[in-house]
mmCIF file of C-alpha atoms and ligand atoms in Angstrom:
data_model
loop_
_atom_site.group_PDB
_atom_site.id
_atom_site.type_symbol
_atom_site.label_atom_id
_atom_site.label_comp_id
_atom_site.label_asym_id
_atom_site.label_seq_id
_atom_site.Cartn_x
_atom_site.Cartn_y
_atom_site.Cartn_z
ATOM 1 C CA UNK A 1 126.470 -51.754 -25.517
ATOM 2 C CA UNK A 2 125.766 -54.415 -22.953
ATOM 3 C CA UNK A 3 121.343 -54.918 -24.358
ATOM 4 C CA UNK A 4 119.679 -57.926 -22.539
ATOM 5 C CA UNK A 5 117.311 -59.041 -26.165
ATOM 6 C CA UNK A 6 114.394 -61.120 -24.586
ATOM 7 C CA UNK A 7 112.169 -63.234 -26.882
ATOM 8 C CA UNK A 8 109.413 -65.776 -26.323
ATOM 9 C CA UNK A 9 107.315 -66.540 -28.932
ATOM 10 C CA UNK A 10 107.661 -67.653 -32.717
ATOM 11 C CA UNK A 11 108.021 -64.507 -34.636
ATOM 12 C CA UNK A 12 109.995 -63.351 -32.343
ATOM 13 C CA UNK A 13 112.734 -66.150 -33.006
ATOM 14 C CA UNK A 14 112.728 -65.275 -36.806
ATOM 15 C CA UNK A 15 113.166 -61.764 -36.119
ATOM 16 C CA UNK A 16 116.200 -62.324 -33.892
ATOM 17 C CA UNK A 17 117.207 -64.570 -36.610
ATOM 18 C CA UNK A 18 117.707 -61.703 -38.163
ATOM 19 C CA UNK A 19 118.625 -59.233 -35.655
ATOM 20 C CA UNK A 20 121.183 -61.200 -33.195
ATOM 21 C CA UNK A 21 124.407 -61.909 -35.047
ATOM 22 C CA UNK A 22 124.466 -58.530 -36.788
ATOM 23 C CA UNK A 23 123.763 -56.673 -33.091
ATOM 24 C CA UNK A 24 126.760 -58.973 -31.887
ATOM 25 C CA UNK A 25 129.214 -57.569 -34.150
ATOM 26 C CA UNK A 26 129.293 -54.021 -32.306
ATOM 27 C CA UNK A 27 127.455 -54.705 -28.749
ATOM 28 C CA UNK A 28 127.388 -57.666 -26.429
ATOM 29 C CA UNK A 29 123.829 -59.390 -26.602
ATOM 30 C CA UNK A 30 122.790 -61.882 -23.655
ATOM 31 C CA UNK A 31 119.729 -63.400 -25.026
ATOM 32 C CA UNK A 32 116.744 -64.662 -23.100
ATOM 33 C CA UNK A 33 113.958 -66.935 -24.136
ATOM 34 C CA UNK A 34 110.912 -66.488 -21.761
ATOM 35 C CA UNK A 35 109.462 -70.003 -22.510
ATOM 36 C CA UNK A 36 105.816 -68.430 -23.888
ATOM 37 C CA UNK A 37 106.589 -70.921 -26.782
ATOM 38 C CA UNK A 38 107.800 -74.241 -25.633
ATOM 39 C CA UNK A 39 107.104 -76.996 -27.959
ATOM 40 C CA UNK A 40 109.684 -78.146 -30.173
ATOM 41 C CA UNK A 41 107.782 -77.215 -33.147
ATOM 42 C CA UNK A 42 106.794 -73.750 -31.815
ATOM 43 C CA UNK A 43 110.527 -72.915 -30.642
ATOM 44 C CA UNK A 44 113.666 -75.505 -30.956
ATOM 45 C CA UNK A 45 113.037 -75.870 -34.837
ATOM 46 C CA UNK A 46 113.666 -72.018 -35.307
ATOM 47 C CA UNK A 47 117.114 -72.014 -33.371
ATOM 48 C CA UNK A 48 118.444 -75.178 -34.695
ATOM 49 C CA UNK A 49 117.006 -73.953 -38.216
ATOM 50 C CA UNK A 50 117.859 -70.513 -38.659
ATOM 51 C CA UNK A 51 121.624 -69.933 -36.495
ATOM 52 C CA UNK A 52 119.830 -68.693 -33.688
ATOM 53 C CA UNK A 53 122.806 -68.075 -30.937
ATOM 54 C CA UNK A 54 121.525 -70.575 -27.878
ATOM 55 C CA UNK A 55 119.704 -68.367 -25.215
ATOM 56 C CA UNK A 56 121.681 -67.396 -22.107
ATOM 57 C CA UNK A 57 118.355 -67.497 -19.960
ATOM 58 C CA UNK A 58 115.770 -69.979 -20.551
ATOM 59 C CA UNK A 59 113.047 -68.500 -18.163
ATOM 60 C CA UNK A 60 110.574 -71.758 -18.427
ATOM 61 C CA UNK A 61 107.663 -69.483 -17.924
ATOM 62 C CA UNK A 62 104.880 -71.526 -20.282
ATOM 63 C CA UNK A 63 101.340 -71.316 -20.483
ATOM 64 C CA UNK A 64 98.619 -69.914 -18.243
ATOM 65 C CA UNK A 65 96.221 -66.890 -18.033
ATOM 66 C CA UNK A 66 97.359 -63.626 -19.858
ATOM 67 C CA UNK A 67 97.909 -62.143 -16.577
ATOM 68 C CA UNK A 68 99.590 -65.192 -14.821
ATOM 69 C CA UNK A 69 102.036 -65.118 -17.744
ATOM 70 C CA UNK A 70 102.744 -62.053 -17.728
ATOM 71 C CA UNK A 71 103.583 -61.701 -14.194
ATOM 72 C CA UNK A 72 105.785 -64.682 -14.234
ATOM 73 C CA UNK A 73 107.537 -63.804 -17.074
ATOM 74 C CA UNK A 74 108.147 -59.882 -15.198
ATOM 75 C CA UNK A 75 109.215 -61.841 -11.712
ATOM 76 C CA UNK A 76 112.042 -64.126 -13.742
ATOM 77 C CA UNK A 77 113.064 -61.318 -16.457
ATOM 78 C CA UNK A 78 113.779 -58.638 -12.816
ATOM 79 C CA UNK A 79 116.294 -61.069 -11.774
ATOM 80 C CA UNK A 80 117.702 -61.441 -15.357
ATOM 81 C CA UNK A 81 118.480 -57.436 -15.337
ATOM 82 C CA UNK A 82 119.165 -57.315 -12.258
ATOM 83 C CA UNK A 83 121.878 -59.359 -12.046
ATOM 84 C CA UNK A 84 122.803 -58.749 -15.858
ATOM 85 C CA UNK A 85 122.854 -55.203 -15.610
ATOM 86 C CA UNK A 86 122.589 -54.022 -19.506
ATOM 87 C CA UNK A 87 122.392 -50.787 -20.832
ATOM 88 C CA UNK A 88 119.414 -51.184 -22.695
ATOM 89 C CA UNK A 89 117.205 -54.265 -22.921
ATOM 90 C CA UNK A 90 115.632 -54.820 -26.673
ATOM 91 C CA UNK A 91 112.247 -56.163 -27.621
ATOM 92 C CA UNK A 92 110.057 -57.137 -30.660
ATOM 93 C CA UNK A 93 106.542 -56.980 -31.473
ATOM 94 C CA UNK A 94 103.396 -57.332 -29.540
ATOM 95 C CA UNK A 95 103.440 -60.549 -27.692
ATOM 96 C CA UNK A 96 103.246 -60.896 -23.716
ATOM 97 C CA UNK A 97 107.201 -61.114 -23.608
ATOM 98 C CA UNK A 98 107.568 -57.836 -24.707
ATOM 99 C CA UNK A 99 105.358 -55.965 -22.643
ATOM 100 C CA UNK A 100 106.210 -58.008 -19.291
ATOM 101 C CA UNK A 101 110.033 -57.062 -20.143
ATOM 102 C CA UNK A 102 109.089 -53.439 -20.899
ATOM 103 C CA UNK A 103 107.095 -52.876 -17.548
ATOM 104 C CA UNK A 104 110.018 -54.109 -15.792
ATOM 105 C CA UNK A 105 113.016 -52.727 -18.174
ATOM 106 C CA UNK A 106 111.320 -49.280 -17.136
ATOM 107 C CA UNK A 107 110.624 -49.732 -12.896
ATOM 108 C CA UNK A 108 114.295 -50.717 -13.698
ATOM 109 C CA UNK A 109 115.264 -47.287 -15.399
ATOM 110 C CA UNK A 110 116.765 -49.294 -17.866
ATOM 111 C CA UNK A 111 115.904 -48.374 -21.685
ATOM 112 C CA UNK A 112 114.323 -49.838 -23.771
ATOM 113 C CA UNK A 113 114.613 -50.626 -27.739
ATOM 114 C CA UNK A 114 111.091 -51.602 -29.163
ATOM 115 C CA UNK A 115 111.842 -53.349 -32.695
ATOM 116 C CA UNK A 116 108.141 -52.956 -34.825
ATOM 117 C CA UNK A 117 107.055 -50.027 -33.038
ATOM 118 C CA UNK A 118 103.953 -47.885 -34.214
ATOM 119 C CA UNK A 119 101.896 -50.361 -35.776
ATOM 120 C CA UNK A 120 98.235 -50.055 -34.966
ATOM 121 C CA UNK A 121 94.960 -52.094 -35.129
ATOM 122 C CA UNK A 122 92.608 -49.311 -33.567
ATOM 123 C CA UNK A 123 91.246 -51.812 -31.096
ATOM 124 C CA UNK A 124 92.298 -51.631 -27.550
ATOM 125 C CA UNK A 125 90.696 -54.855 -26.771
ATOM 126 C CA UNK A 126 93.041 -57.289 -28.748
ATOM 127 C CA UNK A 127 95.939 -58.165 -26.557
ATOM 128 C CA UNK A 128 98.412 -57.394 -28.545
ATOM 129 C CA UNK A 129 97.216 -53.791 -29.457
ATOM 130 C CA UNK A 130 97.444 -53.083 -25.704
ATOM 131 C CA UNK A 131 101.125 -54.487 -25.678
ATOM 132 C CA UNK A 132 102.071 -52.422 -28.770
ATOM 133 C CA UNK A 133 100.810 -49.157 -27.427
ATOM 134 C CA UNK A 134 102.531 -49.586 -23.547
ATOM 135 C CA UNK A 135 105.534 -50.784 -25.186
ATOM 136 C CA UNK A 136 105.756 -48.000 -27.532
ATOM 137 C CA UNK A 137 105.139 -45.590 -24.649
ATOM 138 C CA UNK A 138 107.924 -46.896 -22.538
ATOM 139 C CA UNK A 139 110.607 -47.265 -24.881
ATOM 140 C CA UNK A 140 113.598 -45.225 -26.075
ATOM 141 C CA UNK A 141 114.389 -46.454 -29.630
ATOM 142 C CA UNK A 142 111.264 -46.794 -31.295
ATOM 143 C CA UNK A 143 112.360 -49.314 -34.673
ATOM 144 C CA UNK A 144 109.358 -49.071 -37.146
ATOM 145 C CA UNK A 145 109.656 -51.205 -39.688
ATOM 146 C CA UNK A 146 107.347 -48.789 -42.408
ATOM 147 C CA UNK A 147 106.441 -45.141 -42.524
ATOM 148 C CA UNK A 148 103.225 -45.309 -41.680
ATOM 149 C CA UNK A 149 104.286 -47.167 -38.089
ATOM 150 C CA UNK A 150 105.681 -43.619 -37.574
ATOM 151 C CA UNK A 151 103.153 -41.694 -37.992
ATOM 152 C CA UNK A 152 100.994 -43.583 -35.870
ATOM 153 C CA UNK A 153 103.799 -42.790 -33.198
ATOM 154 C CA UNK A 154 103.721 -39.016 -34.742
ATOM 155 C CA UNK A 155 100.470 -39.509 -33.782
ATOM 156 C CA UNK A 156 100.370 -40.168 -30.098
ATOM 157 C CA UNK A 157 102.848 -37.838 -29.455
ATOM 158 C CA UNK A 158 105.805 -40.115 -29.880
ATOM 159 C CA UNK A 159 108.457 -38.624 -32.104
ATOM 160 C CA UNK A 160 112.307 -38.642 -30.360
ATOM 161 C CA UNK A 161 113.319 -41.791 -30.879
ATOM 162 C CA UNK A 162 112.039 -42.652 -34.080
ATOM 163 C CA UNK A 163 113.861 -44.298 -36.825
ATOM 164 C CA UNK A 164 111.841 -46.008 -39.881
ATOM 165 C CA UNK A 165 114.579 -48.746 -40.180
ATOM 166 C CA UNK A 166 112.507 -51.301 -42.598
ATOM 167 C CA UNK A 167 111.154 -54.586 -41.072
ATOM 168 C CA UNK A 168 113.694 -57.587 -40.060
ATOM 169 C CA UNK A 169 111.150 -60.147 -40.975
ATOM 170 C CA UNK A 170 112.047 -58.760 -44.347
ATOM 171 C CA UNK A 171 115.911 -59.086 -43.742
ATOM 172 C CA UNK A 172 114.994 -62.888 -42.664
ATOM 173 C CA UNK A 173 112.356 -63.232 -45.693
ATOM 174 C CA UNK A 174 115.112 -62.257 -48.100
ATOM 175 C CA UNK A 175 118.188 -64.517 -46.326
ATOM 176 C CA UNK A 176 116.183 -67.095 -45.869
ATOM 177 C CA UNK A 177 113.554 -67.409 -49.137
ATOM 178 C CA UNK A 178 117.212 -67.826 -50.927
ATOM 179 C CA UNK A 179 118.044 -71.083 -48.938
ATOM 180 C CA UNK A 180 114.925 -72.400 -49.322
ATOM 181 C CA UNK A 181 115.092 -71.859 -53.145
ATOM 182 C CA UNK A 182 118.529 -74.104 -52.625
ATOM 183 C CA UNK A 183 116.683 -76.964 -51.187
ATOM 184 C CA UNK A 184 115.212 -79.563 -52.723
ATOM 185 C CA UNK A 185 111.197 -79.441 -52.364
ATOM 186 C CA UNK A 186 110.880 -83.037 -51.238
ATOM 187 C CA UNK A 187 113.215 -82.223 -48.079
ATOM 188 C CA UNK A 188 111.139 -79.276 -47.365
ATOM 189 C CA UNK A 189 107.882 -81.006 -48.008
ATOM 190 C CA UNK A 190 108.681 -84.737 -45.946
ATOM 191 C CA UNK A 191 108.920 -82.097 -43.353
ATOM 192 C CA UNK A 192 105.757 -80.543 -43.406
ATOM 193 C CA UNK A 193 103.685 -83.571 -40.992
ATOM 194 C CA UNK A 194 100.186 -84.127 -41.129
ATOM 195 C CA UNK A 195 98.704 -83.899 -37.368
ATOM 196 C CA UNK A 196 95.611 -86.351 -37.843
ATOM 197 C CA UNK A 197 96.405 -89.136 -39.506
ATOM 198 C CA UNK A 198 98.341 -89.097 -42.871
ATOM 199 C CA UNK A 199 97.721 -87.694 -46.038
ATOM 200 C CA UNK A 200 97.207 -89.895 -49.519
ATOM 201 C CA UNK A 201 99.731 -87.482 -51.241
ATOM 202 C CA UNK A 202 101.280 -84.164 -51.164
ATOM 203 C CA UNK A 203 99.067 -81.914 -53.185
ATOM 204 C CA UNK A 204 100.595 -80.250 -56.637
ATOM 205 C CA UNK A 205 98.912 -76.683 -55.878
ATOM 206 C CA UNK A 206 97.416 -75.584 -52.272
ATOM 207 C CA UNK A 207 96.171 -72.721 -50.482
ATOM 208 C CA UNK A 208 98.053 -72.260 -47.139
ATOM 209 C CA UNK A 209 95.878 -71.521 -43.901
ATOM 210 C CA UNK A 210 96.835 -70.306 -40.131
ATOM 211 C CA UNK A 211 94.264 -69.167 -37.607
ATOM 212 C CA UNK A 212 95.477 -69.110 -34.004
ATOM 213 C CA UNK A 213 94.376 -65.436 -32.380
ATOM 214 C CA UNK A 214 92.400 -65.679 -29.420
ATOM 215 C CA UNK A 215 89.131 -64.031 -30.722
ATOM 216 C CA UNK A 216 89.215 -66.391 -33.757
ATOM 217 C CA UNK A 217 89.466 -69.218 -31.253
ATOM 218 C CA UNK A 218 87.338 -68.836 -28.497
ATOM 219 C CA UNK A 219 84.445 -69.946 -29.801
ATOM 220 C CA UNK A 220 83.689 -73.458 -31.221
ATOM 221 C CA UNK A 221 81.212 -71.569 -33.588
ATOM 222 C CA UNK A 222 83.521 -69.338 -35.085
ATOM 223 C CA UNK A 223 86.578 -71.621 -35.829
ATOM 224 C CA UNK A 224 83.878 -74.180 -37.641
ATOM 225 C CA UNK A 225 82.883 -71.105 -40.075
ATOM 226 C CA UNK A 226 86.534 -70.891 -40.842
ATOM 227 C CA UNK A 227 86.956 -74.435 -41.381
ATOM 228 C CA UNK A 228 83.549 -74.605 -43.308
ATOM 229 C CA UNK A 229 84.928 -72.088 -45.616
ATOM 230 C CA UNK A 230 88.836 -73.881 -46.397
ATOM 231 C CA UNK A 231 86.978 -77.009 -46.705
ATOM 232 C CA UNK A 232 84.627 -75.769 -49.925
ATOM 233 C CA UNK A 233 87.675 -73.727 -51.263
ATOM 234 C CA UNK A 234 88.687 -75.397 -54.818
ATOM 235 C CA UNK A 235 92.017 -76.437 -54.480
ATOM 236 C CA UNK A 236 93.354 -78.192 -51.135
ATOM 237 C CA UNK A 237 94.694 -75.777 -47.913
ATOM 238 C CA UNK A 238 97.261 -77.226 -45.695
ATOM 239 C CA UNK A 239 96.622 -75.626 -42.409
ATOM 240 C CA UNK A 240 99.708 -76.110 -39.718
ATOM 241 C CA UNK A 241 97.968 -76.413 -37.024
ATOM 242 C CA UNK A 242 98.687 -73.654 -33.602
ATOM 243 C CA UNK A 243 98.548 -76.274 -30.409
ATOM 244 C CA UNK A 244 95.730 -73.545 -28.873
ATOM 245 C CA UNK A 245 93.469 -73.926 -32.273
ATOM 246 C CA UNK A 246 94.501 -77.638 -31.890
ATOM 247 C CA UNK A 247 92.450 -78.308 -28.999
ATOM 248 C CA UNK A 248 89.112 -76.720 -31.053
ATOM 249 C CA UNK A 249 89.222 -78.768 -33.785
ATOM 250 C CA UNK A 250 86.307 -81.309 -33.765
ATOM 251 C CA UNK A 251 85.991 -84.157 -36.022
ATOM 252 C CA UNK A 252 88.860 -83.537 -38.189
ATOM 253 C CA UNK A 253 87.982 -86.147 -40.758
ATOM 254 C CA UNK A 254 84.930 -84.061 -41.622
ATOM 255 C CA UNK A 255 87.126 -81.871 -43.633
ATOM 256 C CA UNK A 256 88.130 -83.452 -46.575
ATOM 257 C CA UNK A 257 89.549 -80.557 -48.197
ATOM 258 C CA UNK A 258 91.629 -79.707 -45.273
ATOM 259 C CA UNK A 259 95.509 -81.050 -44.861
ATOM 260 C CA UNK A 260 95.691 -80.281 -41.431
ATOM 261 C CA UNK A 261 99.502 -80.450 -40.283
ATOM 262 C CA UNK A 262 102.277 -80.155 -37.444
ATOM 263 C CA UNK A 263 103.333 -76.539 -37.008
ATOM 264 C CA UNK A 264 106.226 -76.062 -39.173
ATOM 265 C CA UNK A 265 109.457 -74.121 -39.083
ATOM 266 C CA UNK A 266 110.269 -71.349 -41.077
ATOM 267 C CA UNK A 267 111.911 -72.582 -43.878
ATOM 268 C CA UNK A 268 109.276 -75.206 -44.677
ATOM 269 C CA UNK A 269 106.385 -72.367 -44.328
ATOM 270 C CA UNK A 270 108.253 -70.118 -46.549
ATOM 271 C CA UNK A 271 107.923 -73.083 -48.918
ATOM 272 C CA UNK A 272 104.249 -73.448 -48.320
ATOM 273 C CA UNK A 273 103.962 -69.788 -48.936
ATOM 274 C CA UNK A 274 105.614 -69.203 -51.911
ATOM 275 C CA UNK A 275 104.151 -71.788 -53.810
ATOM 276 C CA UNK A 276 100.160 -71.106 -52.786
ATOM 277 C CA UNK A 277 98.197 -69.675 -54.689
ATOM 278 C CA UNK A 278 96.639 -67.671 -51.874
ATOM 279 C CA UNK A 279 97.001 -67.557 -48.005
ATOM 280 C CA UNK A 280 94.024 -67.337 -45.025
ATOM 281 C CA UNK A 281 95.484 -66.382 -41.930
ATOM 282 C CA UNK A 282 94.817 -64.372 -39.078
ATOM 283 C CA UNK A 283 99.114 -63.720 -38.527
ATOM 284 C CA UNK A 284 99.597 -60.520 -38.875
ATOM 285 C CA UNK A 285 103.741 -62.026 -39.989
ATOM 286 C CA UNK A 286 102.048 -64.038 -41.795
ATOM 287 C CA UNK A 287 100.155 -61.367 -43.810
ATOM 288 C CA UNK A 288 103.605 -59.230 -44.351
ATOM 289 C CA UNK A 289 105.355 -61.879 -45.443
ATOM 290 C CA UNK A 290 102.585 -63.170 -48.236
ATOM 291 C CA UNK A 291 102.990 -59.267 -49.194
ATOM 292 C CA UNK A 292 106.432 -59.654 -49.817
ATOM 293 C CA UNK A 293 105.994 -62.707 -51.950
ATOM 294 C CA UNK A 294 102.978 -61.480 -53.732
ATOM 295 C CA UNK A 295 100.938 -63.986 -52.929
ATOM 296 C CA UNK A 296 97.541 -62.830 -52.403
ATOM 297 C CA UNK A 297 96.301 -63.111 -48.529
ATOM 298 C CA UNK A 298 92.639 -62.797 -47.145
ATOM 299 C CA UNK A 299 92.636 -61.992 -43.158
ATOM 300 C CA UNK A 300 90.314 -63.834 -41.064
ATOM 301 C CA UNK A 301 89.947 -60.546 -38.323
ATOM 302 C CA UNK A 302 88.257 -56.941 -38.253
ATOM 303 C CA UNK A 303 91.374 -55.201 -38.633
ATOM 304 C CA UNK A 304 94.808 -55.273 -39.363
ATOM 305 C CA UNK A 305 97.572 -53.247 -37.716
ATOM 306 C CA UNK A 306 99.353 -54.180 -41.241
ATOM 307 C CA UNK A 307 97.394 -52.118 -43.205
ATOM 308 C CA UNK A 308 99.816 -51.480 -46.095
ATOM 309 C CA UNK A 309 98.798 -55.000 -47.137
ATOM 310 C CA UNK A 310 95.448 -53.723 -47.955
ATOM 311 C CA UNK A 311 97.078 -51.527 -50.829
ATOM 312 C CA UNK A 312 96.123 -52.842 -54.683
ATOM 313 C CA UNK A 313 93.833 -55.590 -52.715
ATOM 314 C CA UNK A 314 96.643 -57.834 -52.180
ATOM 315 C CA UNK A 315 95.178 -58.182 -48.769
ATOM 316 C CA UNK A 316 91.817 -58.335 -48.289
ATOM 317 C CA UNK A 317 90.027 -58.396 -44.505
ATOM 318 C CA UNK A 318 86.924 -60.495 -43.676
ATOM 319 C CA UNK A 319 84.465 -61.504 -40.665
ATOM 320 C CA UNK A 320 85.052 -65.531 -39.396
ATOM 321 C CA UNK A 321 81.906 -66.034 -41.762
ATOM 322 C CA UNK A 322 82.174 -68.847 -44.269
ATOM 323 C CA UNK A 323 80.451 -67.537 -47.471
ATOM 324 C CA UNK A 324 82.512 -63.835 -46.242
ATOM 325 C CA UNK A 325 85.770 -65.767 -46.212
ATOM 326 C CA UNK A 326 84.736 -67.927 -49.607
ATOM 327 C CA UNK A 327 83.662 -64.269 -51.256
ATOM 328 C CA UNK A 328 87.048 -62.811 -50.280
ATOM 329 C CA UNK A 329 89.481 -65.394 -51.767
ATOM 330 C CA UNK A 330 87.706 -65.229 -54.884
ATOM 331 C CA UNK A 331 87.921 -61.773 -55.114
ATOM 332 C CA UNK A 332 89.024 -60.286 -58.607
ATOM 333 C CA UNK A 333 90.179 -56.785 -57.959
ATOM 334 C CA UNK A 334 94.146 -57.399 -56.852
ATOM 335 C CA UNK A 335 96.070 -54.659 -59.016
ATOM 336 C CA UNK A 336 99.200 -56.516 -59.889
ATOM 337 C CA UNK A 337 100.787 -53.075 -60.933
ATOM 338 C CA UNK A 338 100.264 -51.456 -57.378
ATOM 339 C CA UNK A 339 102.533 -53.142 -55.365
ATOM 340 C CA UNK A 340 105.350 -50.918 -53.698
ATOM 341 C CA UNK A 341 107.790 -52.110 -51.199
ATOM 342 C CA UNK A 342 106.945 -50.735 -47.985
ATOM 343 C CA UNK A 343 109.062 -52.889 -46.050
ATOM 344 C CA UNK A 344 112.552 -52.041 -46.674
ATOM 345 C CA UNK A 345 115.873 -53.475 -48.443
ATOM 346 C CA UNK A 346 116.877 -56.021 -45.998
ATOM 347 C CA UNK A 347 119.350 -54.324 -44.000
ATOM 348 C CA UNK A 348 117.110 -53.316 -41.087
ATOM 349 C CA UNK A 349 119.259 -55.136 -38.452
ATOM 350 C CA UNK A 350 122.386 -53.205 -39.612
ATOM 351 C CA UNK A 351 120.554 -49.837 -39.187
ATOM 352 C CA UNK A 352 119.502 -50.994 -35.288
ATOM 353 C CA UNK A 353 122.917 -51.697 -34.728
ATOM 354 C CA UNK A 354 124.074 -48.624 -35.553
ATOM 355 C CA UNK A 355 121.649 -46.669 -34.380
ATOM 356 C CA UNK A 356 122.069 -47.958 -30.905
ATOM 357 C CA UNK A 357 125.761 -47.635 -31.261
ATOM 358 C CA UNK A 358 125.522 -43.693 -31.713
ATOM 359 C CA UNK A 359 121.926 -42.912 -30.073
HETATM 360 C C1 UD1 B 1 100.969 -65.635 -28.871
HETATM 361 C C2 UD1 B 1 101.065 -63.903 -29.400
HETATM 362 C C3 UD1 B 1 100.628 -63.403 -30.466
HETATM 363 C C4 UD1 B 1 101.515 -64.231 -31.519
HETATM 364 C C5 UD1 B 1 101.558 -65.941 -31.153
HETATM 365 C C6 UD1 B 1 102.946 -66.709 -32.587
HETATM 366 C C7 UD1 B 1 100.704 -62.637 -26.600
HETATM 367 C C8 UD1 B 1 99.583 -62.146 -26.712
HETATM 368 N N1 UD1 B 1 100.211 -63.795 -28.144
HETATM 369 O O1 UD1 B 1 100.168 -65.791 -29.111
HETATM 370 O O2 UD1 B 1 100.812 -62.019 -30.612
HETATM 371 O O3 UD1 B 1 101.314 -63.895 -32.989
HETATM 372 O O4 UD1 B 1 102.364 -66.059 -30.125
HETATM 373 O O5 UD1 B 1 102.458 -67.775 -32.470
HETATM 374 O O6 UD1 B 1 101.691 -63.212 -26.308
HETATM 375 N N2 UD1 B 1 100.440 -73.241 -26.688
HETATM 376 C C9 UD1 B 1 100.694 -74.550 -26.462
HETATM 377 N N3 UD1 B 1 102.805 -74.991 -26.489
HETATM 378 C C10 UD1 B 1 103.404 -73.876 -27.067
HETATM 379 C C11 UD1 B 1 102.760 -72.402 -26.748
HETATM 380 C C12 UD1 B 1 101.267 -72.076 -26.687
HETATM 381 O O7 UD1 B 1 100.732 -75.580 -26.529
HETATM 382 O O8 UD1 B 1 104.675 -74.048 -26.655
HETATM 383 C C13 UD1 B 1 99.145 -73.294 -26.117
HETATM 384 C C14 UD1 B 1 98.717 -73.249 -24.569
HETATM 385 O O9 UD1 B 1 97.555 -73.755 -24.427
HETATM 386 C C15 UD1 B 1 98.499 -71.616 -24.636
HETATM 387 C C16 UD1 B 1 97.823 -71.391 -25.649
HETATM 388 O O10 UD1 B 1 98.487 -72.194 -26.681
HETATM 389 O O11 UD1 B 1 98.017 -71.388 -23.673
HETATM 390 C C17 UD1 B 1 98.265 -70.050 -26.492
HETATM 391 O O12 UD1 B 1 99.625 -69.725 -26.625
HETATM 392 P P1 UD1 B 1 100.581 -68.185 -25.947
HETATM 393 O O13 UD1 B 1 101.545 -67.733 -25.779
HETATM 394 O O14 UD1 B 1 99.810 -67.551 -24.662
HETATM 395 O O15 UD1 B 1 99.525 -66.821 -27.379
HETATM 396 P P2 UD1 B 1 99.461 -67.375 -28.828
HETATM 397 O O16 UD1 B 1 98.204 -67.484 -29.163
HETATM 398 O O17 UD1 B 1 100.533 -68.708 -29.179
#
């Protein structure tokens, strides 16, 4: 099958690292990078570290308002699809690059394969939720990472084309965490670069934090509440900062417990996560990864589309208020023996490859 795969944002590069090379064993793949993420630390570093095939097209779209970005990606993707005439397009997750590709593919009558179909957070004002819903309803192949995601699709009347294959992020985690274990810690630590000034030393124990959702970064006060909590935690907090968040951080020197870092590549992120005593995040990917590695997670968000991570209180949701965040991070109710494997066996990509061959 000739497949046009479209990626654009950081988590999609990790997913492509798990899928592209496996897909190419039985299919022809054209890889398109929309340029939604373009900073070296948000894009190139992933291609370099993870052995992802070089994109055949880089559309160089960049940042703008949500509508502008979606429209620009749609115009550019239309040209690619008209030129390439693929048998299907393949998209990941819930970004604007995913939605734009799905809309254009549907208009051109090109079947869509959606990897990570079916998660629902229940909040239709959330842009990612909108992207997920529209993409799922336009797709021919709905590859779900969990049984719960398939149930969500069934509740919306989507049954045919649904396949529970496991989580391609689990594929990536299994493959690359072995690589991280074989790398010297000093090499990984040297790639975690301070964002503002220098650090006196690399901490012995730490929490890992990432905050980038529009909901948490649109109002300065929300971010101040979150930073206030991180600053009061009992151990240092390593915080790789998304450029969107960086713009809002005022007087970083005030936060003496927070080690602000430039965005980290995948291998460094896995190292920081594996060795963290806890994670504070609003990233759907990081909350699943912390569950996979049995690291307690606190999610600064009112809902999660990855509700399985709440099992055994391994993940806990909190409002973006300092006291609420601290109370959740220090919770004592994690059930160590209650930790089912939701994400499969690390072979999701093979199932997707084979289903596309027969389907
Ligand atoms: C996007 C996805 C989100 C995903 C996240 C991963 C949507 C709606 N959201 O959010 O689901 O979890 O990627 O990181 O698609 N910027 C830069 N350099 C870059 C990229 C972005 O400076 O390389 C800045 C720009 O100011 C931009 C802002 O970050 O406006 C937001 O970027 P955008 O791609 O719109 O959304 P993310 O927050 O990254």
